[in-house]
PDB file of C-alpha atoms in Angstrom:
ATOM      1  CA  UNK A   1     -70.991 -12.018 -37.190  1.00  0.00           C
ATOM      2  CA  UNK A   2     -73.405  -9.504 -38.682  1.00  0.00           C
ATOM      3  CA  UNK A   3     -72.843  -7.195 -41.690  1.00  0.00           C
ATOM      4  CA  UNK A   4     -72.676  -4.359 -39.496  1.00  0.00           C
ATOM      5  CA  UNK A   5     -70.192  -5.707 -37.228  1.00  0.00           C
ATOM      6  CA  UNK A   6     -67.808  -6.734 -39.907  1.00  0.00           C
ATOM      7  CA  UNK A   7     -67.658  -3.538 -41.819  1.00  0.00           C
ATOM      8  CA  UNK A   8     -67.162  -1.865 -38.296  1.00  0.00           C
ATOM      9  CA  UNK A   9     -64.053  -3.774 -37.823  1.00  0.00           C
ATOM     10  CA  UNK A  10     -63.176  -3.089 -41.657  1.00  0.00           C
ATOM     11  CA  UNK A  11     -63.625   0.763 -40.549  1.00  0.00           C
ATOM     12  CA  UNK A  12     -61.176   0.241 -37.194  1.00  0.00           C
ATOM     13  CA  UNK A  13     -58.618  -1.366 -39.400  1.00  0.00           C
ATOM     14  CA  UNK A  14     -58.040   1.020 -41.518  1.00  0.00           C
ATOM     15  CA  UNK A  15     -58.264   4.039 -39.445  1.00  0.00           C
ATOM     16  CA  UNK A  16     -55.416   5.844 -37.995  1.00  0.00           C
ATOM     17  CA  UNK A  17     -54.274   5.731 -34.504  1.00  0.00           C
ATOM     18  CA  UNK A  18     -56.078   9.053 -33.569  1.00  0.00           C
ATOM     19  CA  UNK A  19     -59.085   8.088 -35.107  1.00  0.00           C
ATOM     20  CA  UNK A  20     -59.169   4.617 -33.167  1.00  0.00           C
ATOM     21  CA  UNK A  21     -58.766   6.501 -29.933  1.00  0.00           C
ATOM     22  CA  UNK A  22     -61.965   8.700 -30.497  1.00  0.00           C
ATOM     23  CA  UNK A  23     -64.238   5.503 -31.468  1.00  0.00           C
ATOM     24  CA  UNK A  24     -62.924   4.151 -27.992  1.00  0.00           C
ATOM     25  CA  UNK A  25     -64.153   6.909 -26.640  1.00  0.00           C
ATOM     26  CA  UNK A  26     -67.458   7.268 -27.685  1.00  0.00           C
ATOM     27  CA  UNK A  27     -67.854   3.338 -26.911  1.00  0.00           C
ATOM     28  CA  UNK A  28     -66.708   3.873 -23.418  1.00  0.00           C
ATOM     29  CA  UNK A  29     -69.188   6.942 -23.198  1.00  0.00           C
ATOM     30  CA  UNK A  30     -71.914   4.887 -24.743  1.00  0.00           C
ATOM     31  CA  UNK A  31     -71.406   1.936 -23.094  1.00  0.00           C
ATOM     32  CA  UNK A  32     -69.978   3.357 -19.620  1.00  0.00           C
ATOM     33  CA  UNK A  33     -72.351   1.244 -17.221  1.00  0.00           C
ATOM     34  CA  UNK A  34     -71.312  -1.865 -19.079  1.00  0.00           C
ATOM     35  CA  UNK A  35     -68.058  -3.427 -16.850  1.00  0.00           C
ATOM     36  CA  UNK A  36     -65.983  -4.469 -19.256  1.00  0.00           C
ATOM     37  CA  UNK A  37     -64.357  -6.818 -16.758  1.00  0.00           C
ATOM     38  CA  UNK A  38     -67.149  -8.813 -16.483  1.00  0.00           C
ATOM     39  CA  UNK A  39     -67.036  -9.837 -20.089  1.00  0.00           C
ATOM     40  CA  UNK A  40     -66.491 -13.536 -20.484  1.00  0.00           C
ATOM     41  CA  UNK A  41     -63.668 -15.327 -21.976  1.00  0.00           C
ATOM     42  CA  UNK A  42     -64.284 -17.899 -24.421  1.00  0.00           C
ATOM     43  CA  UNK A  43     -62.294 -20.842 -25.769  1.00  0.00           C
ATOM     44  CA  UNK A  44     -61.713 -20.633 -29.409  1.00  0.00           C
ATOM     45  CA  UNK A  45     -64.109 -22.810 -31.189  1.00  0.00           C
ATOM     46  CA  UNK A  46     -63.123 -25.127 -34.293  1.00  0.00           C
ATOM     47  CA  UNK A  47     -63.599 -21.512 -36.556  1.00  0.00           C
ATOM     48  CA  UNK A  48     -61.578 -19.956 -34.506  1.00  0.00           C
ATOM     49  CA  UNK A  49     -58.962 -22.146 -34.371  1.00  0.00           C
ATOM     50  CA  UNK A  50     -58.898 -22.913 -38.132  1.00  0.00           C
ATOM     51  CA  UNK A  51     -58.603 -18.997 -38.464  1.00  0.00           C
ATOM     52  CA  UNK A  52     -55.805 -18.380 -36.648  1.00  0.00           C
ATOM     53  CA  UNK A  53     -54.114 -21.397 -38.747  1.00  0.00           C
ATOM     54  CA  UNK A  54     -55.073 -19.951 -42.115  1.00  0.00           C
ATOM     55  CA  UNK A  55     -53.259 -16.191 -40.609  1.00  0.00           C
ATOM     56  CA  UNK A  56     -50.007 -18.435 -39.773  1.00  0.00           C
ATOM     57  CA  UNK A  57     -49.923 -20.247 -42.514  1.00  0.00           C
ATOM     58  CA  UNK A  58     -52.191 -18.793 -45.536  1.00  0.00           C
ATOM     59  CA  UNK A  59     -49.460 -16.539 -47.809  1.00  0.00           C
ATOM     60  CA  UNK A  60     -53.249 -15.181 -49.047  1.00  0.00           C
ATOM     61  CA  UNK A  61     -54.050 -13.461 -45.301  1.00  0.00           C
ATOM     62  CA  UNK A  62     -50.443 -11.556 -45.595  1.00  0.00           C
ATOM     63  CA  UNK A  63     -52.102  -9.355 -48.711  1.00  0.00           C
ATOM     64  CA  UNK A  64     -53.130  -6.107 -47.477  1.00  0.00           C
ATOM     65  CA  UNK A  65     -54.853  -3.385 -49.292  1.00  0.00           C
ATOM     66  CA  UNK A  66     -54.840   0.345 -48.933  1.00  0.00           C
ATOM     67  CA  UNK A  67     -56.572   2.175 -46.395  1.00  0.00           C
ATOM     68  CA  UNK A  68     -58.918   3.859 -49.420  1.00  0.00           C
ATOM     69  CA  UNK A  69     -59.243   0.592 -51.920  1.00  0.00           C
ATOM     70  CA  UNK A  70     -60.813  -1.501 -47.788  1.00  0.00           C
ATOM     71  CA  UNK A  71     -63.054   2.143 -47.503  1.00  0.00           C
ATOM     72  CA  UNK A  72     -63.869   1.796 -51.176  1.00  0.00           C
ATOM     73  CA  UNK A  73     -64.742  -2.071 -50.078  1.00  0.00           C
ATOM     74  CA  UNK A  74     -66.414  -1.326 -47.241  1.00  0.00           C
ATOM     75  CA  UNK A  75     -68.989   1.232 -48.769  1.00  0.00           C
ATOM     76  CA  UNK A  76     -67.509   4.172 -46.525  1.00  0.00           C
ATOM     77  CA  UNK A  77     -66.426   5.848 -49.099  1.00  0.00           C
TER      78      UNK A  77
END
């Protein structure tokens, strides 16, 4: 995944509800002649998978930081 795309998803996760709703928004402006149901599903490759272990079982991926300390992190601030 590229920088960009990471620190977008940095930016969603931290936002508020309200703010999340008004990205949506502009995507689905943006975006509108895309069909989103004609996205395709993918099976998880061996990233993926060891991923989702790590957020089971990793006490390290139950940490969470402030909304301003990610912004801070995340240069959006």
């Amino acid at each position: 995944m590229s920088n960009v795309k990471e620190r977008i998803l940095g930016a969603v996760t931290v936002m508020s509800d309200y703010d999340a709703e008004i990205v949506w928004k502009l995507i689905l402006n943006r975006f509108s002649d895309v069909s989103w149901e004609n996205i395709q599903t993918e099976e998880p490759d061996e990233i993926d998978l060891q991923m989702l272990k790590d957020i089971e079982e990793n006490p390290d991926c139950h940490e969470f930081v402030s909304s301003e300390d990610a912004m801070k992190e995340l240069g959006l601030f």
